[in-house]
């Protein structure tokens, strides 16, 4: 139950008033529905949205909440002064900024947040004692303990009916009204267990393995447990490239390839849901339609929303279009997609994104790092790009690029990736050609192949999205390295 009144840490400069209902209404309705359907004991109900005091917690518990999400209040306890500048990289108290001068001003301590929650807990205990509850669980769902008179009798409430909001549902015998029943999530026989068993030679001896299997939309976070096994043994360094190559067929569930580690390649023939590559940590993800799919890939959705959320390393190639918020908070991964929805590259801080088709609106909102190359066939991309923190540049032809491009196309694995992320202010044509070549190789993309055949014409239609502060930071780093070399 998270209403829009709990605004994001980096709000837009112009924002409409919240249009959702208060959390009390959604919470009461959810609790009553779960009790009526004999499901309440199996579900942990969490509520958030402007919860700041012990009284808020008690009201939430009486309406049916087991857990509570705090955001603004602990942030203030840690030192935030609510300047609403999170998206500008100019936070004066060093909470939400990458500027080392501003970060030095941060004085928050964990003990400040701990003390805040001690005060909240003390107020909760006092209110529980006043009402006669010994444990928190006893208090959950006891709507009758809420004093309704001040609300019902207030002159502003005339004509409003709160009876359904404060209604306490009748629980059938044996039906609990708070979370107390453990669930069997049946993770003993999920896809990752089978992948780990088949990848044993690679995990224990580093022997390359190739696995082929089917996947269904109930297989969620595929690859996460496999990557965990790699991290236990080898840390973030992982395995050599393509040590574990998994070819899957079907429709992947949410968070396909989440936290995929170095050395693992997931090649999917089919499509995938939201959060593909969430937290990607060095692995490679390839998604393309099946050979007999009756679709036009460059016009069809192949992966869902919020792909590559918080990715830190790795590469992805998608033959098709992504939903909204593609590469949101990407901080180091490389991705090639053939189209994307609204808010692509939102809050991106690193990595490279190539879009071989049309994008939605608000591209690059809050983008402070990394770069993107976007195909602008009709010259309208600027109207869909948020230019508050970035600027658009052409991708010019580069002298002596042809020889280097030929070299990289035939030597993708050895050191091409290192050079892709090297010096983001130059070598745009070479970098773009290399990534489109990889995309064509891994996905069989007809669109990428057509671009490579008539490279000069297509190159001129791309626009480079470059964050202003990122350019400044790169220039300062180059200057610092030059001074160190001179010394």
GROMACS .gro file of C-alpha atoms in nm:
model
  487
    1UNK     CA    1   0.000   0.000   0.000
    2UNK     CA    2   0.221   0.283  -0.124
    3UNK     CA    3   0.030   0.594  -0.240
    4UNK     CA    4   0.187   0.857  -0.456
    5UNK     CA    5   0.187   1.095  -0.160
    6UNK     CA    6   0.510   0.920  -0.065
    7UNK     CA    7   0.689   1.109  -0.341
    8UNK     CA    8   1.016   0.998  -0.492
    9UNK     CA    9   1.346   1.121  -0.359
   10UNK     CA   10   1.407   1.308  -0.686
   11UNK     CA   11   1.074   1.472  -0.779
   12UNK     CA   12   1.021   1.663  -1.100
   13UNK     CA   13   1.033   2.040  -1.082
   14UNK     CA   14   0.669   2.055  -1.189
   15UNK     CA   15   0.447   1.789  -1.046
   16UNK     CA   16   0.074   1.728  -1.034
   17UNK     CA   17  -0.089   1.678  -0.693
   18UNK     CA   18  -0.116   1.315  -0.580
   19UNK     CA   19  -0.413   1.145  -0.742
   20UNK     CA   20  -0.421   0.823  -0.539
   21UNK     CA   21  -0.614   0.747  -0.221
   22UNK     CA   22  -0.471   0.779   0.132
   23UNK     CA   23  -0.296   0.467   0.255
   24UNK     CA   24  -0.560   0.416   0.528
   25UNK     CA   25  -0.828   0.343   0.266
   26UNK     CA   26  -0.621   0.097   0.067
   27UNK     CA   27  -0.495  -0.075   0.380
   28UNK     CA   28  -0.840  -0.124   0.532
   29UNK     CA   29  -0.980  -0.258   0.206
   30UNK     CA   30  -0.688  -0.498   0.160
   31UNK     CA   31  -0.710  -0.633   0.514
   32UNK     CA   32  -1.087  -0.683   0.495
   33UNK     CA   33  -1.062  -0.861   0.161
   34UNK     CA   34  -0.790  -1.098   0.283
   35UNK     CA   35  -0.986  -1.186   0.596
   36UNK     CA   36  -1.303  -1.248   0.396
   37UNK     CA   37  -1.113  -1.486   0.168
   38UNK     CA   38  -0.940  -1.670   0.455
   39UNK     CA   39  -0.595  -1.558   0.336
   40UNK     CA   40  -0.495  -1.302   0.598
   41UNK     CA   41  -0.283  -1.535   0.811
   42UNK     CA   42  -0.063  -1.623   0.511
   43UNK     CA   43   0.005  -1.266   0.400
   44UNK     CA   44   0.233  -1.006   0.557
   45UNK     CA   45   0.071  -0.670   0.480
   46UNK     CA   46   0.313  -0.377   0.464
   47UNK     CA   47   0.209  -0.014   0.442
   48UNK     CA   48   0.407   0.302   0.374
   49UNK     CA   49   0.344   0.660   0.272
   50UNK     CA   50   0.413   0.944   0.512
   51UNK     CA   51   0.452   0.727   0.823
   52UNK     CA   52   0.658   0.924   1.075
   53UNK     CA   53   0.540   0.862   1.432
   54UNK     CA   54   0.446   0.581   1.666
   55UNK     CA   55   0.083   0.692   1.639
   56UNK     CA   56   0.098   0.637   1.261
   57UNK     CA   57   0.225   0.284   1.325
   58UNK     CA   58  -0.053   0.208   1.572
   59UNK     CA   59  -0.323   0.341   1.338
   60UNK     CA   60  -0.179   0.129   1.058
   61UNK     CA   61  -0.174  -0.181   1.279
   62UNK     CA   62  -0.534  -0.131   1.390
   63UNK     CA   63  -0.636  -0.104   1.024
   64UNK     CA   64  -0.457  -0.431   0.948
   65UNK     CA   65  -0.085  -0.374   0.876
   66UNK     CA   66   0.189  -0.611   0.997
   67UNK     CA   67   0.487  -0.416   0.864
   68UNK     CA   68   0.567  -0.050   0.800
   69UNK     CA   69   0.788   0.133   0.557
   70UNK     CA   70   0.962   0.451   0.670
   71UNK     CA   71   1.137   0.679   0.426
   72UNK     CA   72   1.127   1.054   0.481
   73UNK     CA   73   1.157   1.057   0.860
   74UNK     CA   74   1.468   0.834   0.884
   75UNK     CA   75   1.621   1.031   0.598
   76UNK     CA   76   1.574   1.352   0.795
   77UNK     CA   77   1.718   1.182   1.103
   78UNK     CA   78   2.027   1.104   0.896
   79UNK     CA   79   2.069   1.469   0.799
   80UNK     CA   80   1.843   1.540   0.500
   81UNK     CA   81   1.694   1.893   0.502
   82UNK     CA   82   1.443   1.829   0.220
   83UNK     CA   83   1.589   2.072  -0.032
   84UNK     CA   84   1.430   1.871  -0.318
   85UNK     CA   85   1.757   1.879  -0.513
   86UNK     CA   86   1.826   1.505  -0.530
   87UNK     CA   87   1.809   1.505  -0.909
   88UNK     CA   88   2.047   1.801  -0.950
   89UNK     CA   89   2.357   1.654  -0.783
   90UNK     CA   90   2.375   1.964  -0.560
   91UNK     CA   91   2.250   1.831  -0.224
   92UNK     CA   92   2.393   2.083   0.029
   93UNK     CA   93   2.420   1.824   0.310
   94UNK     CA   94   2.585   1.551   0.101
   95UNK     CA   95   2.303   1.293   0.107
   96UNK     CA   96   2.222   1.268  -0.264
   97UNK     CA   97   2.527   1.382  -0.458
   98UNK     CA   98   2.841   1.248  -0.618
   99UNK     CA   99   3.030   1.574  -0.566
  100UNK     CA  100   3.315   1.496  -0.320
  101UNK     CA  101   3.302   1.849  -0.175
  102UNK     CA  102   2.934   1.820  -0.095
  103UNK     CA  103   2.964   1.460   0.024
  104UNK     CA  104   3.218   1.575   0.282
  105UNK     CA  105   2.940   1.775   0.448
  106UNK     CA  106   2.741   1.463   0.534
  107UNK     CA  107   2.742   1.421   0.913
  108UNK     CA  108   2.475   1.154   0.954
  109UNK     CA  109   2.544   0.851   1.175
  110UNK     CA  110   2.364   0.516   1.198
  111UNK     CA  111   2.295   0.593   1.564
  112UNK     CA  112   2.080   0.891   1.461
  113UNK     CA  113   1.842   0.664   1.271
  114UNK     CA  114   1.852   0.401   1.548
  115UNK     CA  115   1.756   0.663   1.808
  116UNK     CA  116   1.467   0.779   1.590
  117UNK     CA  117   1.325   0.427   1.576
  118UNK     CA  118   1.370   0.388   1.954
  119UNK     CA  119   1.145   0.691   2.000
  120UNK     CA  120   0.891   0.549   1.755
  121UNK     CA  121   0.894   0.214   1.938
  122UNK     CA  122   0.852   0.384   2.275
  123UNK     CA  123   0.546   0.573   2.154
  124UNK     CA  124   0.400   0.252   2.010
  125UNK     CA  125   0.450   0.070   2.343
  126UNK     CA  126   0.282   0.352   2.535
  127UNK     CA  127  -0.021   0.349   2.308
  128UNK     CA  128  -0.040  -0.033   2.321
  129UNK     CA  129  -0.036  -0.021   2.701
  130UNK     CA  130  -0.312   0.241   2.701
  131UNK     CA  131  -0.532   0.012   2.490
  132UNK     CA  132  -0.442  -0.302   2.685
  133UNK     CA  133  -0.249  -0.494   2.419
  134UNK     CA  134   0.043  -0.706   2.534
  135UNK     CA  135   0.184  -0.792   2.190
  136UNK     CA  136   0.186  -0.615   1.856
  137UNK     CA  137   0.014  -0.910   1.687
  138UNK     CA  138  -0.285  -0.874   1.920
  139UNK     CA  139  -0.335  -0.519   1.797
  140UNK     CA  140  -0.340  -0.594   1.421
  141UNK     CA  141  -0.685  -0.560   1.267
  142UNK     CA  142  -0.865  -0.431   1.577
  143UNK     CA  143  -1.049  -0.146   1.403
  144UNK     CA  144  -1.291  -0.102   1.692
  145UNK     CA  145  -1.012   0.057   1.896
  146UNK     CA  146  -0.996   0.358   1.664
  147UNK     CA  147  -1.178   0.664   1.801
  148UNK     CA  148  -1.410   0.766   1.519
  149UNK     CA  149  -1.602   1.045   1.687
  150UNK     CA  150  -1.369   1.331   1.598
  151UNK     CA  151  -1.373   1.224   1.234
  152UNK     CA  152  -1.744   1.155   1.202
  153UNK     CA  153  -1.857   1.463   1.397
  154UNK     CA  154  -1.621   1.708   1.227
  155UNK     CA  155  -1.805   1.963   1.016
  156UNK     CA  156  -1.595   1.880   0.711
  157UNK     CA  157  -1.705   1.516   0.731
  158UNK     CA  158  -2.076   1.585   0.701
  159UNK     CA  159  -2.224   1.364   0.433
  160UNK     CA  160  -1.929   1.120   0.433
  161UNK     CA  161  -1.978   0.756   0.526
  162UNK     CA  162  -1.678   0.595   0.702
  163UNK     CA  163  -1.858   0.276   0.805
  164UNK     CA  164  -1.683   0.062   0.544
  165UNK     CA  165  -1.342   0.204   0.631
  166UNK     CA  166  -1.376   0.117   1.001
  167UNK     CA  167  -1.563  -0.208   0.946
  168UNK     CA  168  -1.412  -0.507   1.126
  169UNK     CA  169  -1.470  -0.819   0.914
  170UNK     CA  170  -1.601  -1.128   1.089
  171UNK     CA  171  -1.334  -1.396   1.083
  172UNK     CA  172  -1.447  -1.755   1.043
  173UNK     CA  173  -1.334  -2.004   1.309
  174UNK     CA  174  -0.965  -2.085   1.259
  175UNK     CA  175  -0.903  -1.778   1.037
  176UNK     CA  176  -0.629  -1.548   1.168
  177UNK     CA  177  -0.639  -1.173   1.120
  178UNK     CA  178  -0.264  -1.115   1.130
  179UNK     CA  179   0.032  -1.277   0.957
  180UNK     CA  180   0.126  -1.595   1.141
  181UNK     CA  181   0.128  -1.883   0.891
  182UNK     CA  182   0.456  -1.969   0.712
  183UNK     CA  183   0.438  -2.042   0.340
  184UNK     CA  184   0.614  -2.306   0.137
  185UNK     CA  185   0.760  -2.120  -0.159
  186UNK     CA  186   0.876  -2.447  -0.316
  187UNK     CA  187   1.226  -2.323  -0.398
  188UNK     CA  188   1.370  -2.672  -0.360
  189UNK     CA  189   1.288  -2.758  -0.722
  190UNK     CA  190   1.312  -2.431  -0.912
  191UNK     CA  191   1.502  -2.374  -1.235
  192UNK     CA  192   1.813  -2.239  -1.064
  193UNK     CA  193   1.856  -2.559  -0.862
  194UNK     CA  194   1.875  -2.756  -1.186
  195UNK     CA  195   2.112  -2.504  -1.345
  196UNK     CA  196   2.345  -2.523  -1.045
  197UNK     CA  197   2.350  -2.904  -1.063
  198UNK     CA  198   2.433  -2.902  -1.436
  199UNK     CA  199   2.693  -2.627  -1.396
  200UNK     CA  200   2.885  -2.813  -1.124
  201UNK     CA  201   3.197  -2.872  -1.343
  202UNK     CA  202   3.221  -2.499  -1.413
  203UNK     CA  203   3.162  -2.401  -1.053
  204UNK     CA  204   3.415  -2.645  -0.909
  205UNK     CA  205   3.682  -2.668  -1.179
  206UNK     CA  206   3.611  -2.384  -1.423
  207UNK     CA  207   3.527  -2.629  -1.702
  208UNK     CA  208   3.305  -2.464  -1.967
  209UNK     CA  209   2.952  -2.606  -1.978
  210UNK     CA  210   2.660  -2.555  -2.215
  211UNK     CA  211   2.305  -2.606  -2.091
  212UNK     CA  212   1.981  -2.613  -2.291
  213UNK     CA  213   1.644  -2.605  -2.119
  214UNK     CA  214   1.295  -2.457  -2.131
  215UNK     CA  215   1.171  -2.168  -1.918
  216UNK     CA  216   0.823  -2.055  -1.813
  217UNK     CA  217   0.685  -1.730  -1.679
  218UNK     CA  218   0.666  -1.888  -1.332
  219UNK     CA  219   1.047  -1.916  -1.332
  220UNK     CA  220   1.129  -1.589  -1.162
  221UNK     CA  221   1.476  -1.442  -1.092
  222UNK     CA  222   1.631  -1.712  -1.309
  223UNK     CA  223   2.008  -1.702  -1.267
  224UNK     CA  224   2.015  -1.534  -0.926
  225UNK     CA  225   2.097  -1.844  -0.722
  226UNK     CA  226   2.343  -1.964  -0.986
  227UNK     CA  227   2.520  -1.628  -0.966
  228UNK     CA  228   2.519  -1.656  -0.588
  229UNK     CA  229   2.709  -1.984  -0.611
  230UNK     CA  230   2.967  -1.817  -0.836
  231UNK     CA  231   3.001  -1.522  -0.597
  232UNK     CA  232   3.059  -1.755  -0.302
  233UNK     CA  233   3.352  -1.916  -0.479
  234UNK     CA  234   3.501  -1.641  -0.694
  235UNK     CA  235   3.359  -1.311  -0.569
  236UNK     CA  236   3.275  -1.034  -0.814
  237UNK     CA  237   3.555  -1.147  -1.050
  238UNK     CA  238   3.343  -1.446  -1.142
  239UNK     CA  239   3.443  -1.687  -1.418
  240UNK     CA  240   3.601  -1.633  -1.762
  241UNK     CA  241   3.358  -1.514  -2.032
  242UNK     CA  242   3.096  -1.767  -2.145
  243UNK     CA  243   3.211  -2.040  -1.905
  244UNK     CA  244   2.845  -2.121  -1.833
  245UNK     CA  245   2.629  -2.079  -2.142
  246UNK     CA  246   2.258  -2.139  -2.085
  247UNK     CA  247   2.025  -2.149  -2.386
  248UNK     CA  248   1.660  -2.118  -2.287
  249UNK     CA  249   1.336  -2.136  -2.484
  250UNK     CA  250   1.002  -1.994  -2.377
  251UNK     CA  251   0.873  -1.698  -2.178
  252UNK     CA  252   1.086  -1.593  -1.883
  253UNK     CA  253   0.929  -1.474  -1.559
  254UNK     CA  254   1.012  -1.152  -1.381
  255UNK     CA  255   1.372  -1.056  -1.308
  256UNK     CA  256   1.521  -1.290  -1.568
  257UNK     CA  257   1.900  -1.284  -1.530
  258UNK     CA  258   1.890  -1.084  -1.206
  259UNK     CA  259   2.240  -1.023  -1.064
  260UNK     CA  260   2.387  -1.245  -1.336
  261UNK     CA  261   2.755  -1.295  -1.259
  262UNK     CA  262   3.059  -1.273  -1.483
  263UNK     CA  263   3.116  -1.583  -1.688
  264UNK     CA  264   2.746  -1.664  -1.735
  265UNK     CA  265   2.560  -1.615  -2.063
  266UNK     CA  266   2.181  -1.641  -2.076
  267UNK     CA  267   2.054  -1.681  -2.432
  268UNK     CA  268   1.674  -1.676  -2.451
  269UNK     CA  269   1.461  -1.755  -2.755
  270UNK     CA  270   1.121  -1.615  -2.671
  271UNK     CA  271   1.041  -1.312  -2.457
  272UNK     CA  272   1.071  -1.194  -2.099
  273UNK     CA  273   0.877  -0.999  -1.838
  274UNK     CA  274   0.976  -0.698  -1.628
  275UNK     CA  275   1.311  -0.639  -1.454
  276UNK     CA  276   1.530  -0.838  -1.695
  277UNK     CA  277   1.892  -0.802  -1.585
  278UNK     CA  278   1.808  -0.635  -1.254
  279UNK     CA  279   2.136  -0.570  -1.075
  280UNK     CA  280   2.331  -0.730  -1.362
  281UNK     CA  281   2.682  -0.799  -1.230
  282UNK     CA  282   2.894  -0.892  -1.529
  283UNK     CA  283   2.695  -1.158  -1.710
  284UNK     CA  284   2.561  -1.147  -2.066
  285UNK     CA  285   2.192  -1.163  -2.157
  286UNK     CA  286   2.065  -1.222  -2.510
  287UNK     CA  287   1.693  -1.222  -2.589
  288UNK     CA  288   1.552  -1.278  -2.937
  289UNK     CA  289   1.223  -1.409  -3.076
  290UNK     CA  290   1.190  -1.770  -3.184
  291UNK     CA  291   1.260  -1.846  -3.549
  292UNK     CA  292   0.893  -1.919  -3.618
  293UNK     CA  293   0.757  -1.611  -3.437
  294UNK     CA  294   0.510  -1.426  -3.660
  295UNK     CA  295   0.621  -1.080  -3.550
  296UNK     CA  296   0.833  -0.794  -3.673
  297UNK     CA  297   1.102  -0.780  -3.399
  298UNK     CA  298   1.183  -0.410  -3.429
  299UNK     CA  299   0.812  -0.328  -3.380
  300UNK     CA  300   0.734  -0.582  -3.106
  301UNK     CA  301   0.788  -0.590  -2.731
  302UNK     CA  302   1.052  -0.848  -2.636
  303UNK     CA  303   1.121  -0.749  -2.271
  304UNK     CA  304   0.907  -0.570  -2.014
  305UNK     CA  305   0.949  -0.262  -1.798
  306UNK     CA  306   1.241  -0.151  -1.579
  307UNK     CA  307   1.501  -0.363  -1.756
  308UNK     CA  308   1.858  -0.338  -1.619
  309UNK     CA  309   1.743  -0.168  -1.300
  310UNK     CA  310   2.057  -0.091  -1.101
  311UNK     CA  311   2.288  -0.295  -1.326
  312UNK     CA  312   2.657  -0.245  -1.247
  313UNK     CA  313   2.837  -0.453  -1.513
  314UNK     CA  314   2.772  -0.685  -1.805
  315UNK     CA  315   2.607  -0.663  -2.145
  316UNK     CA  316   2.261  -0.719  -2.293
  317UNK     CA  317   2.134  -0.755  -2.649
  318UNK     CA  318   1.760  -0.751  -2.713
  319UNK     CA  319   1.617  -0.807  -3.060
  320UNK     CA  320   1.295  -0.618  -3.009
  321UNK     CA  321   1.144  -0.330  -2.813
  322UNK     CA  322   1.154  -0.274  -2.436
  323UNK     CA  323   0.883  -0.131  -2.215
  324UNK     CA  324   0.916   0.175  -1.995
  325UNK     CA  325   1.216   0.279  -1.784
  326UNK     CA  326   1.472   0.079  -1.979
  327UNK     CA  327   1.816   0.098  -1.809
  328UNK     CA  328   1.682   0.294  -1.512
  329UNK     CA  329   1.966   0.348  -1.262
  330UNK     CA  330   2.207   0.158  -1.485
  331UNK     CA  331   2.555   0.227  -1.353
  332UNK     CA  332   2.786   0.024  -1.574
  333UNK     CA  333   2.618  -0.224  -1.808
  334UNK     CA  334   2.618  -0.215  -2.188
  335UNK     CA  335   2.286  -0.265  -2.366
  336UNK     CA  336   2.153  -0.264  -2.722
  337UNK     CA  337   1.776  -0.251  -2.783
  338UNK     CA  338   1.568  -0.187  -3.096
  339UNK     CA  339   1.322   0.053  -2.934
  340UNK     CA  340   1.211   0.163  -2.585
  341UNK     CA  341   0.917   0.319  -2.403
  342UNK     CA  342   0.899   0.626  -2.181
  343UNK     CA  343   1.168   0.729  -1.931
  344UNK     CA  344   1.451   0.531  -2.094
  345UNK     CA  345   1.789   0.582  -1.919
  346UNK     CA  346   1.622   0.745  -1.618
  347UNK     CA  347   1.871   0.818  -1.336
  348UNK     CA  348   2.145   0.638  -1.529
  349UNK     CA  349   2.494   0.691  -1.386
  350UNK     CA  350   2.719   0.475  -1.604
  351UNK     CA  351   2.745   0.230  -1.893
  352UNK     CA  352   2.639   0.256  -2.258
  353UNK     CA  353   2.292   0.219  -2.410
  354UNK     CA  354   2.224   0.194  -2.784
  355UNK     CA  355   1.867   0.232  -2.913
  356UNK     CA  356   1.818   0.124  -3.275
  357UNK     CA  357   1.465   0.257  -3.300
  358UNK     CA  358   1.213   0.500  -3.159
  359UNK     CA  359   1.196   0.593  -2.791
  360UNK     CA  360   0.915   0.723  -2.573
  361UNK     CA  361   0.907   1.057  -2.396
  362UNK     CA  362   1.125   1.184  -2.109
  363UNK     CA  363   1.442   1.010  -2.226
  364UNK     CA  364   1.742   1.066  -1.993
  365UNK     CA  365   1.550   1.223  -1.704
  366UNK     CA  366   1.798   1.254  -1.418
  367UNK     CA  367   2.074   1.090  -1.626
  368UNK     CA  368   2.402   1.196  -1.466
  369UNK     CA  369   2.650   0.946  -1.613
  370UNK     CA  370   2.715   0.700  -1.893
  371UNK     CA  371   2.621   0.769  -2.254
  372UNK     CA  372   2.350   0.667  -2.497
  373UNK     CA  373   2.324   0.650  -2.875
  374UNK     CA  374   1.973   0.687  -3.015
  375UNK     CA  375   1.857   0.647  -3.374
  376UNK     CA  376   1.676   0.965  -3.480
  377UNK     CA  377   1.538   0.883  -3.822
  378UNK     CA  378   1.274   1.159  -3.834
  379UNK     CA  379   1.466   1.424  -3.642
  380UNK     CA  380   1.215   1.443  -3.355
  381UNK     CA  381   1.415   1.277  -3.077
  382UNK     CA  382   1.503   1.610  -2.913
  383UNK     CA  383   1.135   1.670  -2.838
  384UNK     CA  384   1.119   1.339  -2.647
  385UNK     CA  385   1.445   1.384  -2.458
  386UNK     CA  386   1.468   1.553  -2.117
  387UNK     CA  387   1.747   1.803  -2.174
  388UNK     CA  388   1.774   1.923  -1.815
  389UNK     CA  389   2.098   1.732  -1.750
  390UNK     CA  390   2.215   1.615  -2.095
  391UNK     CA  391   2.290   1.748  -2.438
  392UNK     CA  392   2.258   1.588  -2.780
  393UNK     CA  393   2.546   1.553  -3.022
  394UNK     CA  394   2.590   1.402  -3.368
  395UNK     CA  395   2.806   1.095  -3.420
  396UNK     CA  396   3.070   1.225  -3.660
  397UNK     CA  397   3.282   1.016  -3.893
  398UNK     CA  398   3.626   0.950  -3.749
  399UNK     CA  399   3.954   0.928  -3.932
  400UNK     CA  400   4.123   0.589  -3.927
  401UNK     CA  401   3.812   0.435  -3.770
  402UNK     CA  402   3.765   0.179  -4.047
  403UNK     CA  403   4.077  -0.017  -3.960
  404UNK     CA  404   3.995  -0.024  -3.589
  405UNK     CA  405   3.632  -0.121  -3.659
  406UNK     CA  406   3.748  -0.415  -3.871
  407UNK     CA  407   3.983  -0.522  -3.593
  408UNK     CA  408   3.712  -0.514  -3.322
  409UNK     CA  409   3.452  -0.700  -3.526
  410UNK     CA  410   3.693  -0.989  -3.555
  411UNK     CA  411   3.817  -0.967  -3.196
  412UNK     CA  412   3.512  -0.913  -2.977
  413UNK     CA  413   3.609  -1.113  -2.670
  414UNK     CA  414   3.970  -1.024  -2.600
  415UNK     CA  415   3.971  -0.653  -2.523
  416UNK     CA  416   3.685  -0.497  -2.716
  417UNK     CA  417   3.465  -0.451  -2.407
  418UNK     CA  418   3.738  -0.266  -2.219
  419UNK     CA  419   3.776  -0.020  -2.503
  420UNK     CA  420   3.399   0.026  -2.534
  421UNK     CA  421   3.398   0.184  -2.188
  422UNK     CA  422   3.723   0.373  -2.240
  423UNK     CA  423   3.717   0.751  -2.295
  424UNK     CA  424   3.346   0.822  -2.336
  425UNK     CA  425   3.420   1.161  -2.492
  426UNK     CA  426   3.577   1.015  -2.809
  427UNK     CA  427   3.565   0.719  -3.048
  428UNK     CA  428   3.187   0.737  -3.083
  429UNK     CA  429   3.170   0.590  -3.433
  430UNK     CA  430   3.399   0.303  -3.341
  431UNK     CA  431   3.209   0.229  -3.019
  432UNK     CA  432   2.868   0.245  -3.188
  433UNK     CA  433   2.975   0.024  -3.479
  434UNK     CA  434   3.121  -0.232  -3.242
  435UNK     CA  435   2.806  -0.259  -3.032
  436UNK     CA  436   2.576  -0.283  -3.333
  437UNK     CA  437   2.806  -0.553  -3.473
  438UNK     CA  438   2.778  -0.749  -3.149
  439UNK     CA  439   2.403  -0.707  -3.155
  440UNK     CA  440   2.383  -0.845  -3.509
  441UNK     CA  441   2.610  -1.136  -3.418
  442UNK     CA  442   2.433  -1.240  -3.099
  443UNK     CA  443   2.070  -1.182  -3.199
  444UNK     CA  444   2.068  -1.218  -3.577
  445UNK     CA  445   1.902  -0.875  -3.599
  446UNK     CA  446   1.804  -0.782  -3.955
  447UNK     CA  447   1.789  -0.416  -3.853
  448UNK     CA  448   2.145  -0.419  -3.721
  449UNK     CA  449   2.267  -0.600  -4.034
  450UNK     CA  450   2.105  -0.338  -4.257
  451UNK     CA  451   2.278  -0.060  -4.063
  452UNK     CA  452   2.618  -0.224  -4.096
  453UNK     CA  453   2.573  -0.267  -4.471
  454UNK     CA  454   2.507   0.105  -4.523
  455UNK     CA  455   2.702   0.234  -4.227
  456UNK     CA  456   2.775   0.591  -4.341
  457UNK     CA  457   2.407   0.669  -4.401
  458UNK     CA  458   2.285   0.519  -4.074
  459UNK     CA  459   2.565   0.663  -3.861
  460UNK     CA  460   2.455   1.015  -3.950
  461UNK     CA  461   2.107   0.943  -3.809
  462UNK     CA  462   2.231   0.865  -3.457
  463UNK     CA  463   2.243   1.115  -3.170
  464UNK     CA  464   2.473   1.085  -2.873
  465UNK     CA  465   2.320   1.164  -2.535
  466UNK     CA  466   2.591   1.308  -2.310
  467UNK     CA  467   2.533   1.420  -1.948
  468UNK     CA  468   2.679   1.763  -1.883
  469UNK     CA  469   2.821   1.689  -1.538
  470UNK     CA  470   2.962   1.359  -1.662
  471UNK     CA  471   3.152   1.538  -1.937
  472UNK     CA  472   3.289   1.785  -1.683
  473UNK     CA  473   3.395   1.505  -1.447
  474UNK     CA  474   3.570   1.316  -1.728
  475UNK     CA  475   3.757   1.631  -1.830
  476UNK     CA  476   3.872   1.690  -1.474
  477UNK     CA  477   3.990   1.329  -1.444
  478UNK     CA  478   4.186   1.358  -1.769
  479UNK     CA  479   4.343   1.680  -1.646
  480UNK     CA  480   4.436   1.520  -1.314
  481UNK     CA  481   4.595   1.219  -1.487
  482UNK     CA  482   4.791   1.449  -1.716
  483UNK     CA  483   4.927   1.642  -1.416
  484UNK     CA  484   5.024   1.321  -1.238
  485UNK     CA  485   5.202   1.195  -1.551
  486UNK     CA  486   5.389   1.523  -1.582
  487UNK     CA  487   5.514   1.495  -1.226
   0.00000   0.00000   0.00000
